Amino acid sequence: MSQTPRQSAERSVPTSADVARLAGVSRATVSYVLNDTASVRISEPTRRRVREAAEELGYVPHAAARSLRAGHTRIVLLPTAHVPIGPLYSRFINELQWALRRLDYTVVQHGSLGLDGDAAARAWAELRPVAVLSLGGIALTPQGVEVLKRSGAKAVITLGPQHVDGAHSLVVDQREIGSRAAEHLLERGYRRIGVIMPEEPGLDLFSEPRLAGARQTAEPAGATVRPLPLAYDEGAANALAARWRGLGLDAVYAYNDEYAMLLMRALQDTGIGIPDETAVIGADDLLLGRLLRPRLSTVRIDMVTGEHLAELVDRVVRDPGGAPERRDLMGAEAVRREST
Amino acid sequence: MSQTPRQSAERSVPTSADVARLAGVSRATVSYVLNDTASVRISEPTRRRVREAAEELGYVPHAAARSLRAGHTRIVLLPTAHVPIGPLYSRFINELQWALRRLDYTVVQHGSLGLDGDAAARAWAELRPVAVLSLGGIALTPQGVEVLKRSGAKAVITLGPQHVDGAHSLVVDQREIGSRAAEHLLERGYRRIGVIMPEEPGLDLFSEPRLAGARQTAEPAGATVRPLPLAYDEGAANALAARWRGLGLDAVYAYNDEYAMLLMRALQDTGIGIPDETAVIGADDLLLGRLLRPRLSTVRIDMVTGEHLAELVDRVVRDPGGAPERRDLMGAEAVRREST
DNA sequence: TTGAAAGCGGTACCAT
DNA sequence: ATGGTACCGCTTTCAA
């Protein structure tokens, strides 16, 4: 009774050598059996002995040792931005992770903690990822790409506003969204357009190009575009609403549906009629927009799905030389409801 | 011109041996210099030569080789549930990741893809994580914990509804939330309480205990509690609203603010007065609740922060024998606005 | 101050 | 059908 109750108290992690010893075979044989190596025939009794020994010891292979020997990993590195960005985006990331898991990759999220692009790339390269998938906002320079590729990355894929030299870069242009919003407002006859610019740090990566898109579309048509900074907070919205009439705007593109809801409420509380006095359009087509009164017009964004992107990663990993994808990654389309 | 333009075209990843060769020193010296090993003095000229050689070759150490040698990793494994669960939760996860990064851990998200608890634990153990942090909903059995600990995990921490044998488990009780909501409704004099149960798969992990909490509090006080399944979708909400009066309820706890908004809109469209005919309370204290009319009463949830949890992980890793944390991890408090 | 060498845990080639 | 063994890249005694 005073003895070790179970072998589970053993303090050492069993290795394949332990399994081999217990089964009375060599480490090679253990490896063959446990990996079902096709190129070698092992007798059924031996297989059983090995399996039982492994089971009994609770043997678990050591991923690092394995990939050291193999010379490559199945790690897909996902550099992560610090800011959490909306329900749409986090759903996308989640989807992506699961799709990658399903393809048997190990997903490593890796924030770069204020390291500059190249130092970050070096830190990532230490893990010898087979692929790096950089999703917007993360600096990745051509040199960084070089480092990663030299360290064995088969696929370096960026998803962002511009092409990155050396990487397989999917250009997703946020300007499209602002452009569709502006286009819609113009069609409805509005000419003095405000554009909400979230003050939350990190979002400028999205808001700036959206503003630019709105400008590109509106200004040539003779409309004016005015950026309006706004924090995601009731007080800020009320303050903006209080000076609204002085701004002389007849419409506003509110970055996304959440900011639109915030602003719309403040405007309504100030007695500003929507859409009569000011039209409001959001983006993302969230359910909440349909629940507002008036129902919120919005820009629906069709992003590439996580599944699709995971497949792309896999394809590039298998055939790094393949031609870069050139599909459109994002479609955007205005949806008229009642607020415009 | 037809030659290799830069050394970057070399196909092999430089190792510390390459650096040693170029610097004219041994691999040991390279290791000493690059790691600033304190226990050994290397002359300044040598240091420089090594550093320059490393720089020139673009040397990046191999994390797997290092941790194989070291016998341990800095990996914190985060088993991930498939379902994305609300803005609060994803913010929490994000915070946690960053806090762990700041403490120099490598965060690996790992979905278990339909493996059962023990098989999943085995898969996780392959990575030899120094810590495993299981956040609710992920099955982790006592045997799984054993496997992980034997594989070298210093900390196996679970955050969930119940204690897991062998793990350092932080019990966070979702019932508290339902209980606070019910308590608030009772205080305001309501007695026939509906509880919205999201139909989205995965959320039952949260909604069931919240319902149980509401029951525990309401029924002893002579109130009735009626669960009401609802999909996150306008049509479903309208259908529920259409049969609302037949249900004979005077109040409803709507799982969280988002479902509350959905339901409230449908009830209002049906001409049901809030709170006069039916009171509504949500949970999570999202901004959107304050933007509704009437303003939405809610249950504010004070979860442990990501930073705090990361510190706990670090503490347990450093001192695995330490006494289990016993702080309350979640506070919940009803916030009255206008909908109750 | 520096170098030689053992060894971490697997895998796969070459013998037997 | 199985075993011996070199090797993946790095760290860390131990000697010189």
PDB file of C-alpha atoms in Angstrom, chain B residues 7 55 132 153 303 311:
ATOM      1  CA  GLN B   7      23.458  34.813 -51.481  1.00  0.00           C
ATOM      2  CA  GLU B  55      24.108  38.371 -39.572  1.00  0.00           C
ATOM      3  CA  VAL B 132      -2.338  23.602 -21.233  1.00  0.00           C
ATOM      4  CA  ALA B 153       3.239  19.952 -18.780  1.00  0.00           C
ATOM      5  CA  MET B 303     -14.606  37.937 -16.025  1.00  0.00           C
ATOM      6  CA  GLU B 311      -0.012  35.509 -14.880  1.00  0.00           C
TER       7      GLU B 311
END
